[in-house]
Coordinates of C-alpha atoms (C1' of nucleotides) in Angstrom, one line a residue:
Chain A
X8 CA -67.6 58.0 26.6
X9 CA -65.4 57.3 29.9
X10 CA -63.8 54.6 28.2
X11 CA -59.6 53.9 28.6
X12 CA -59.3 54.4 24.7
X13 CA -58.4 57.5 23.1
X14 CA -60.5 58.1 20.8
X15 CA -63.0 55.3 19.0
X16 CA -61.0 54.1 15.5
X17 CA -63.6 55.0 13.4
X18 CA -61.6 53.8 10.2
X19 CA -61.7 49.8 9.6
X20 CA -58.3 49.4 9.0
X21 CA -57.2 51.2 12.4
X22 CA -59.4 48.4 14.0
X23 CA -57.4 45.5 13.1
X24 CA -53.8 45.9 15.0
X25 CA -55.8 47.2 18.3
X26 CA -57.3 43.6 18.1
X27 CA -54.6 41.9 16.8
X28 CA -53.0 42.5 20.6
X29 CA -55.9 41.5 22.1
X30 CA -55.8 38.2 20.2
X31 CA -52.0 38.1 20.8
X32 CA -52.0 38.3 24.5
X33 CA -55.0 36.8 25.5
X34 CA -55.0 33.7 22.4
X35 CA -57.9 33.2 20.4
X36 CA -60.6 31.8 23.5
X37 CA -59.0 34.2 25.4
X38 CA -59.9 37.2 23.7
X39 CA -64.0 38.0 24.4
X40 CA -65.5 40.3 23.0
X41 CA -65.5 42.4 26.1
X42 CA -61.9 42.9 25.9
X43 CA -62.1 43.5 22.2
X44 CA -64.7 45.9 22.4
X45 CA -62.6 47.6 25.3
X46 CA -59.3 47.9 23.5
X47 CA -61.2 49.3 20.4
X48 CA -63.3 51.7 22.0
X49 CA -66.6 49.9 20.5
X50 CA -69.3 48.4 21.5
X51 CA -71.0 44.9 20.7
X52 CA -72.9 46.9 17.5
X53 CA -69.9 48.1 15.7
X54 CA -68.1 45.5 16.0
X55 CA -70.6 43.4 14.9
X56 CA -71.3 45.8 11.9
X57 CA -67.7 46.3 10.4
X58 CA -67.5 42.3 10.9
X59 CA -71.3 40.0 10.6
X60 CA -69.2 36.8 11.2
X61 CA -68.2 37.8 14.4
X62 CA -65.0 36.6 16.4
X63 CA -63.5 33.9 13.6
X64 CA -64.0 36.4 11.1
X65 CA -62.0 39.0 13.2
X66 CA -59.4 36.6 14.0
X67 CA -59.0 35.6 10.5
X68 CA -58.7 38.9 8.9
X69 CA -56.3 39.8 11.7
X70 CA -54.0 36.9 10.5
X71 CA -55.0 38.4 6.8
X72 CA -53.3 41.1 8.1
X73 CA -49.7 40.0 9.2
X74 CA -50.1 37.8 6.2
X75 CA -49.4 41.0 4.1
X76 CA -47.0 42.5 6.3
X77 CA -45.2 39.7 6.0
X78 CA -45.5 39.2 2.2
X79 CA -45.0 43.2 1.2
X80 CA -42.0 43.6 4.4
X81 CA -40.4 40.1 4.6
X82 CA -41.4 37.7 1.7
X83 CA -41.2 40.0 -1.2
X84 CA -37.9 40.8 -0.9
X85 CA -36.4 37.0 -0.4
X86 CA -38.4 36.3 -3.3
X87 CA -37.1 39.1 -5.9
X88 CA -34.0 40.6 -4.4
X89 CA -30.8 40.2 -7.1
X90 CA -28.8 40.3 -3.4
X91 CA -30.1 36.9 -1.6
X92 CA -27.8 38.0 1.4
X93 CA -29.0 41.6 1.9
X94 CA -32.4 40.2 2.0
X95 CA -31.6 37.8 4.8
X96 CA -30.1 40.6 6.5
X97 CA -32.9 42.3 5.9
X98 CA -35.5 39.8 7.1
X99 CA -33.5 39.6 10.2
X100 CA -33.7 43.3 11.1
X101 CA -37.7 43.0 10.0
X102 CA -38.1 40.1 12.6
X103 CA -36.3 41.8 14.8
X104 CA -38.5 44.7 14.3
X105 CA -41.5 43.2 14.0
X106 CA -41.3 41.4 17.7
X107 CA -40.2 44.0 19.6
X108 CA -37.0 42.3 19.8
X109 CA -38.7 39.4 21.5
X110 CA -41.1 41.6 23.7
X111 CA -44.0 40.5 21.1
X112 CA -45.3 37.0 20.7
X113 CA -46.1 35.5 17.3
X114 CA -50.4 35.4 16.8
X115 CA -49.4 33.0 14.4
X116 CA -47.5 30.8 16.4
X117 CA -49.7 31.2 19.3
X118 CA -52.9 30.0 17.3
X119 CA -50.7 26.8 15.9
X120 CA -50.2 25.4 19.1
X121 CA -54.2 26.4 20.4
X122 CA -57.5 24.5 20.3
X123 CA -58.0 27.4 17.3
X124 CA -55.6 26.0 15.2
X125 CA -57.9 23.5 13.6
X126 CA -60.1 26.5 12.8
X127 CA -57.6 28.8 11.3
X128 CA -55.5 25.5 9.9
X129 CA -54.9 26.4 5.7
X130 CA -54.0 30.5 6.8
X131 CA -51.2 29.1 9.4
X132 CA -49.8 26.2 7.2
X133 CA -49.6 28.8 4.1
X134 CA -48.3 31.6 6.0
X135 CA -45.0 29.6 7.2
X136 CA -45.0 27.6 3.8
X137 CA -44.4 30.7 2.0
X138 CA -42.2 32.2 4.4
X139 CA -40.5 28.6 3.8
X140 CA -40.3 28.8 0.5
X141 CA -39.2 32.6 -0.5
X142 CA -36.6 31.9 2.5
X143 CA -35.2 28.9 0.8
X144 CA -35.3 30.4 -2.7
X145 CA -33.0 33.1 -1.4
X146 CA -30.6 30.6 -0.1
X147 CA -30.7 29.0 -3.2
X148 CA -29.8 31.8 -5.4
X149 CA -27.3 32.8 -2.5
X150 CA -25.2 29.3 -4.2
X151 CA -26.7 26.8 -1.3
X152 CA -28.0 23.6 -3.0
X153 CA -31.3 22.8 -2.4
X154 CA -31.3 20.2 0.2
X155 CA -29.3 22.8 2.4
X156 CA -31.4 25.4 1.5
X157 CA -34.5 24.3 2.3
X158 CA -33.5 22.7 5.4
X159 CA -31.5 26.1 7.0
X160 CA -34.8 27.8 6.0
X161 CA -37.0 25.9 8.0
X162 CA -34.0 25.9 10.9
X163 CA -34.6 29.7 10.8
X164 CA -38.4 29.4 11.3
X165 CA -38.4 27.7 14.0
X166 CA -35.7 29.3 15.8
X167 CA -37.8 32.7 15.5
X168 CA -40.5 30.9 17.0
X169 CA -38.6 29.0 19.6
X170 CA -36.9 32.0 20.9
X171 CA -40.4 34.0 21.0
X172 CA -41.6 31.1 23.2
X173 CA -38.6 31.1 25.4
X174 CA -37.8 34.1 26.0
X175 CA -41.4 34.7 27.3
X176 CA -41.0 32.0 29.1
X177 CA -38.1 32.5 30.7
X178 CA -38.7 36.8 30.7
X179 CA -35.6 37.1 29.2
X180 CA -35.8 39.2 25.6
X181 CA -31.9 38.6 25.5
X182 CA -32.5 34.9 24.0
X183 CA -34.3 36.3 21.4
X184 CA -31.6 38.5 20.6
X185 CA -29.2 36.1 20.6
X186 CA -31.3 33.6 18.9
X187 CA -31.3 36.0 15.8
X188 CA -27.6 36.9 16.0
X189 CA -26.9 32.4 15.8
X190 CA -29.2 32.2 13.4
X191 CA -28.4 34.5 11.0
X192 CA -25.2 33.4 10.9
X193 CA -26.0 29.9 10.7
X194 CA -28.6 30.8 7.6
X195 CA -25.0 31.8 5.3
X196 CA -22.1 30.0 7.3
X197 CA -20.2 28.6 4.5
Chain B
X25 CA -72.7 5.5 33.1
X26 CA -73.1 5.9 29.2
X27 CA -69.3 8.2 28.9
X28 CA -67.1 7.8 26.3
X29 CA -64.6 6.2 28.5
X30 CA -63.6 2.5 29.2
X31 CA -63.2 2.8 33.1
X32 CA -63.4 5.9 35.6
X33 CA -59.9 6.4 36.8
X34 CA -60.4 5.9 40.7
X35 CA -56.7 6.6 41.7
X36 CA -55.6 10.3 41.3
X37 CA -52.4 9.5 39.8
X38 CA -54.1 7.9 37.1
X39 CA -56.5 11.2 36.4
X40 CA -53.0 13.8 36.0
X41 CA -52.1 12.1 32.3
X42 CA -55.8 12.4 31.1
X43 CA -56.3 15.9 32.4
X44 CA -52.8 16.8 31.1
X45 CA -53.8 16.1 27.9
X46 CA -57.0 18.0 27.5
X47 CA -55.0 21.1 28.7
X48 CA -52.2 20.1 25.6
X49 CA -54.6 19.9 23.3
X50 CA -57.0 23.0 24.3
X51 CA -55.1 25.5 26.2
X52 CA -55.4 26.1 30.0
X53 CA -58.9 28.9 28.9
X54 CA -60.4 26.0 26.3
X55 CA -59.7 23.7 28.9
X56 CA -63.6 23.3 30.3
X57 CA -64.5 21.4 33.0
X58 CA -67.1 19.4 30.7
X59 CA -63.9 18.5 28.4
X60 CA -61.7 17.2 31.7
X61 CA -64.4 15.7 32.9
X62 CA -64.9 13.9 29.4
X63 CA -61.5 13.0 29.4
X64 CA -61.5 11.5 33.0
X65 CA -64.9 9.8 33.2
X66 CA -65.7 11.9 36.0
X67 CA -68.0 14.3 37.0
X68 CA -67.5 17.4 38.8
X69 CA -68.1 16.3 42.3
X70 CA -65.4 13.7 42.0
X71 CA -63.3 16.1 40.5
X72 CA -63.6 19.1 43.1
X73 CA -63.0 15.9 45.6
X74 CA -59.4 15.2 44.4
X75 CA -58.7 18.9 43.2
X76 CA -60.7 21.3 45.3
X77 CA -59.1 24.3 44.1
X78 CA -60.4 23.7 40.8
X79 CA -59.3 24.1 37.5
X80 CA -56.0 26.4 38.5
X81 CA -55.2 23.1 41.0
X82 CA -55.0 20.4 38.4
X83 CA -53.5 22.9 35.8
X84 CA -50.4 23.1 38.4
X85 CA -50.3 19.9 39.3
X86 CA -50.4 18.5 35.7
X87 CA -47.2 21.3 35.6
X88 CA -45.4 19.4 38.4
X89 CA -45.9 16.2 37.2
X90 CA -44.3 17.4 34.1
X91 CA -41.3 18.9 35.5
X92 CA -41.3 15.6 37.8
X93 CA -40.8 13.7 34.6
X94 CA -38.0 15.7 33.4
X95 CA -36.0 16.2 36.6
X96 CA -36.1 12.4 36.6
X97 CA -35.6 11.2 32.7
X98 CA -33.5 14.5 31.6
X99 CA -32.5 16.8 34.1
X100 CA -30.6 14.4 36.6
X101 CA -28.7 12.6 34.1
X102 CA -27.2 15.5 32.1
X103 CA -26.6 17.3 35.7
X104 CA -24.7 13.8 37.3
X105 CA -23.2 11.9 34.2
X106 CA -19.8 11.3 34.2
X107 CA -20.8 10.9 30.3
X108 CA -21.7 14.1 29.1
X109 CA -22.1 13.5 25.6
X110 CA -23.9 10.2 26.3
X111 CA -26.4 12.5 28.8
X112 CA -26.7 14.8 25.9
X113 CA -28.0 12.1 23.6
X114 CA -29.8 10.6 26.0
X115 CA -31.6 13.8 26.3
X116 CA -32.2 14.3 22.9
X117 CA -33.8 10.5 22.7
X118 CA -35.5 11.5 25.6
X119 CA -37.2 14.3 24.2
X120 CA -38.0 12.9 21.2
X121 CA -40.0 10.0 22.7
X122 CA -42.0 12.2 25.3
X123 CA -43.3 14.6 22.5
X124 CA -44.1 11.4 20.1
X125 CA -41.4 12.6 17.6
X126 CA -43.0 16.0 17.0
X127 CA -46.5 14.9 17.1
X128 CA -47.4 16.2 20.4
X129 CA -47.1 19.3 21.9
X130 CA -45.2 20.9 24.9
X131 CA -47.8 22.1 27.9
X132 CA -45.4 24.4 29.2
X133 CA -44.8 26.3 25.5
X134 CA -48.4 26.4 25.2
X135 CA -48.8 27.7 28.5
X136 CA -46.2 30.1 28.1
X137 CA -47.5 31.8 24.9
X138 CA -51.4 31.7 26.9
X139 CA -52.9 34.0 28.8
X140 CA -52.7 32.0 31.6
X141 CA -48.8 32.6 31.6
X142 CA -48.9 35.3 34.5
X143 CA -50.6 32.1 37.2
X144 CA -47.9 29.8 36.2
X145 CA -44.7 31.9 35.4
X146 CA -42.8 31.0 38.5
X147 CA -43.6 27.0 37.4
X148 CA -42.8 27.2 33.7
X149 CA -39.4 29.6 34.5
X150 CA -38.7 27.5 36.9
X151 CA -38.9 24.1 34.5
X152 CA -37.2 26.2 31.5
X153 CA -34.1 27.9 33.6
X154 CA -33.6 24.1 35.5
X155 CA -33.7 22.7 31.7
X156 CA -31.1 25.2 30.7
X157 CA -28.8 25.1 34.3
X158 CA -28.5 21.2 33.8
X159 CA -27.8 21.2 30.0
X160 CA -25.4 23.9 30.2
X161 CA -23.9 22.5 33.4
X162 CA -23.5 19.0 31.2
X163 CA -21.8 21.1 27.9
X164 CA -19.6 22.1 30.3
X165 CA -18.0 19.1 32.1
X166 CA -18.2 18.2 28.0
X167 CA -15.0 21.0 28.0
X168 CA -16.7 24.0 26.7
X169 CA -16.5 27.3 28.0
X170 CA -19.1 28.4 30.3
X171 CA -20.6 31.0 27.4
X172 CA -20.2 28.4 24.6
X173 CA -22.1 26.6 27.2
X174 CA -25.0 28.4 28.6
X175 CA -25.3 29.9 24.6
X176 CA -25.6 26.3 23.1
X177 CA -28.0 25.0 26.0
X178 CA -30.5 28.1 25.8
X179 CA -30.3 27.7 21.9
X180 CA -31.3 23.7 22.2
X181 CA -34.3 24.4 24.6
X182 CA -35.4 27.3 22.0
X183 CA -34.9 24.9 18.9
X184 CA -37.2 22.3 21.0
X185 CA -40.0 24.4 21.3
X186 CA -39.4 25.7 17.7
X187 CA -39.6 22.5 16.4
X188 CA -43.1 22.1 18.0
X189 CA -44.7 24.7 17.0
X190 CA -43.6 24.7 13.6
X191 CA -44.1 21.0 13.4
X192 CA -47.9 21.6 14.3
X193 CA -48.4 24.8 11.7
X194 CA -46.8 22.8 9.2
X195 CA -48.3 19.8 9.6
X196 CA -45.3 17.9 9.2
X197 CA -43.8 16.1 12.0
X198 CA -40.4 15.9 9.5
X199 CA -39.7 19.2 10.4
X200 CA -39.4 18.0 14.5
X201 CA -36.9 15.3 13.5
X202 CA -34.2 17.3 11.3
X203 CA -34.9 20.0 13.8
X204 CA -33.9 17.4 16.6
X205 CA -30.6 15.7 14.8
X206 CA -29.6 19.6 13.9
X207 CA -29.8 20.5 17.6
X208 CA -27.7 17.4 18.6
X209 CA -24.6 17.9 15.9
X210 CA -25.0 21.9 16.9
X211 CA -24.6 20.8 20.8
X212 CA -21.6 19.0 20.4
X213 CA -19.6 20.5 17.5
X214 CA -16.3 21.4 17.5
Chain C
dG9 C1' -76.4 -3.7 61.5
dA10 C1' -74.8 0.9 62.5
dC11 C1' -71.1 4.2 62.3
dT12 C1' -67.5 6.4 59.6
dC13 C1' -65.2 8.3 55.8
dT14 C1' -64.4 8.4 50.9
dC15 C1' -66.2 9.2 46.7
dT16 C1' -69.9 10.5 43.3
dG17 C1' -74.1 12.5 40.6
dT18 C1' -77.0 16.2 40.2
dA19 C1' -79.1 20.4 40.9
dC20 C1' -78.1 24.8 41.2
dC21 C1' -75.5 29.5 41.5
dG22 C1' -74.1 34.1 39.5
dA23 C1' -71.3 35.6 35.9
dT24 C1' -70.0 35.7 31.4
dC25 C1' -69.8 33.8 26.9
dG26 C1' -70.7 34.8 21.5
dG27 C1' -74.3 36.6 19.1
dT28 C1' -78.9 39.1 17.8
dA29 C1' -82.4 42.8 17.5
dC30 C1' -83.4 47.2 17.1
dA31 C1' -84.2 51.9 18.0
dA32 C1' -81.6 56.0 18.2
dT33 C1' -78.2 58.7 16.3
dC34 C1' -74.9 60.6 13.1
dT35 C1' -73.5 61.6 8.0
dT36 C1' -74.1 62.5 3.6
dC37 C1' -76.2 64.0 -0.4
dC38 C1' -80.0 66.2 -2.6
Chain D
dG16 C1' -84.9 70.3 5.7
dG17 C1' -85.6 65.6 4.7
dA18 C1' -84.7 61.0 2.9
dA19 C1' -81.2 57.3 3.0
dG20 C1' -77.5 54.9 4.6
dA21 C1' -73.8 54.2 7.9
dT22 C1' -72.8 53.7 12.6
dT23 C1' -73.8 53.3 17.4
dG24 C1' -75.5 51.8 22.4
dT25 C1' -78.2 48.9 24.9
dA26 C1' -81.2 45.4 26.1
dC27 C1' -81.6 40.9 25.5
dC28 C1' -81.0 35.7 24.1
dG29 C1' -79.8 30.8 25.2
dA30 C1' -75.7 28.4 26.3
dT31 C1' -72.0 27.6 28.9
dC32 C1' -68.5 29.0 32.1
dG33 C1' -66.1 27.7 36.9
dG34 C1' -67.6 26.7 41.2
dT35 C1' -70.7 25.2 45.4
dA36 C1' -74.0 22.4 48.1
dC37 C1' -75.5 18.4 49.4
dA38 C1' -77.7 14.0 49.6
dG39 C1' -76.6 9.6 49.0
dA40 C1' -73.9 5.4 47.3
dG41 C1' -70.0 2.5 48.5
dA42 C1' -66.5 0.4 51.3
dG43 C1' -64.4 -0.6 55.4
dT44 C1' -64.5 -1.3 60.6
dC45 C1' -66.3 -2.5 64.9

DNA sequence: GACTCTCTGTACCGATCGGTACAATCTTCC
DNA sequence: GGAAGATTGTACCGATCGGTACAGAGAGTC
């Protein structure tokens, strides 16, 4: 076994973020099989044993995946919190987290604007939906009406995702952080 | 000559637009030569006549003639005006139009995010810090200081490619538009 | 008409793609 | 120890990848 890894994950669940960065830097084309089988340790077998359906199935469990980070770390507490604005603080600090402070590119993101997007269409549109909508509900109970709330949600959406895309482009993570400072406090400014 | 297309594009200039668009729509890896050469009516001796580095070739020239079209329609006006604020919303119009008001995607985002980032990085930094120098450079002259400035240009660019990419996960051009007219009143506020 | 030069279609190359088959191994439980 | 199931490496599949070779069509020039 004179492979790079460690030590082969022999558990499921330690399988999915070691291909989750495969599919993150390399898209969802980009990412064979030979690279996934090298950053997991595994060959084409148990791969193909702990998932029959192959590359999309992979991918979409992956998403699966951030899907519940998201909902348990991010979503949840937007959704329930009695204390709308520690939550957006909180949300804030959990992107910020989350990306590496804008070292990290968003899988999600990244399949949107792919050929894969058709493929993986529904689990993108629902994951930024939702992230939409407990955002917005947030600002609602934080006294914004719902016109304003919905639309500074969606402004805070797509500011994550734009500074992700250029502050890789530009090799700058300082956007990002900046990005997150404006846009937080653009999300309560009165 | 049974090919999908009305007419094989005999001048080169002609072939950058159709090539362009198969690397939009599939990424620079899902770009195939079958797929540009589906696109062009061409087959692949034609293309290795006007491209004969292949692939990587038309991928950087398809870049260039991007970055043409901006230095031209975006760049030079918000850099030379003696209008700022008219440059400013000429940019935004600008923009607008060339991504069909959120429908279409940017090349230079996508390639960005790819894996294909590390062959083009000097192009798309190159095309993103210009973007940023001329918009800032333009906020400027518009009386703001040179922080407010660079800080409000690099936050336009990032709500741009925002915009896109949540546009396309959402489905819902909308989001491009208020994302647009947002960007403009935040450029220019007091 | 013959020479040139541009352009094109087709056959082909080795490499790699995603996926399958399957025998050998390792565990687990009796 | 031995049966049963989970896990693994490896050989292999047809298809397709990007790229090359090259013969010949087409257009212009003398």
């Amino acid at each position: 076994m004179a492979k790079g890894t460690i030590k082969a994950a022999s558990e499921r669940a330690d399988l999915l973020p070691l291909i989750s960065e495969v599919f993150r830097s390399h898209g969802y084309e980009g990412a064979t099989l030979a690279l996934i089988g090298e950053a997991t340790g595994l060959g084409k077998g148990s791969l193909y044993h702990f998932f029959p359906d192959g590359k999309a199935q992979m991918a979409a469990e992956v998403l699966a995946e951030i899907d519940h980070w998201f909902e348990v770390n991010i979503f949840a507490a937007l959704r329930k919190s009695d204390d709308p604005v520690r939550a957006i603080a909180e949300m804030t600090a959990g992107v910020d987290r989350y990306f590496h402070s804008g070292h990290r590119v968003c899988l999600v993101g990244v399949i949107a604007l792919g050929a894969s997007r058709d493929i993986f269409a529904a689990q993108v549109q629902d994951y930024f939906s939702r992230w939409n909508d407990a955002l917005a509900l947030a600002l609602r109970r934080a006294g914004f009406s719902a016109g304003v709330s919905r639309r500074r949600s969606a402004d805070a959406l797509l500011t994550i995702q734009g500074a992700l895309v250029l502050a890789r482009a530009l090799d700058d993570a300082k956007v990002f952080g900046q990005a997150m400072a404006d846009m937080k406090a653009r999300l309560l400014a009165k």
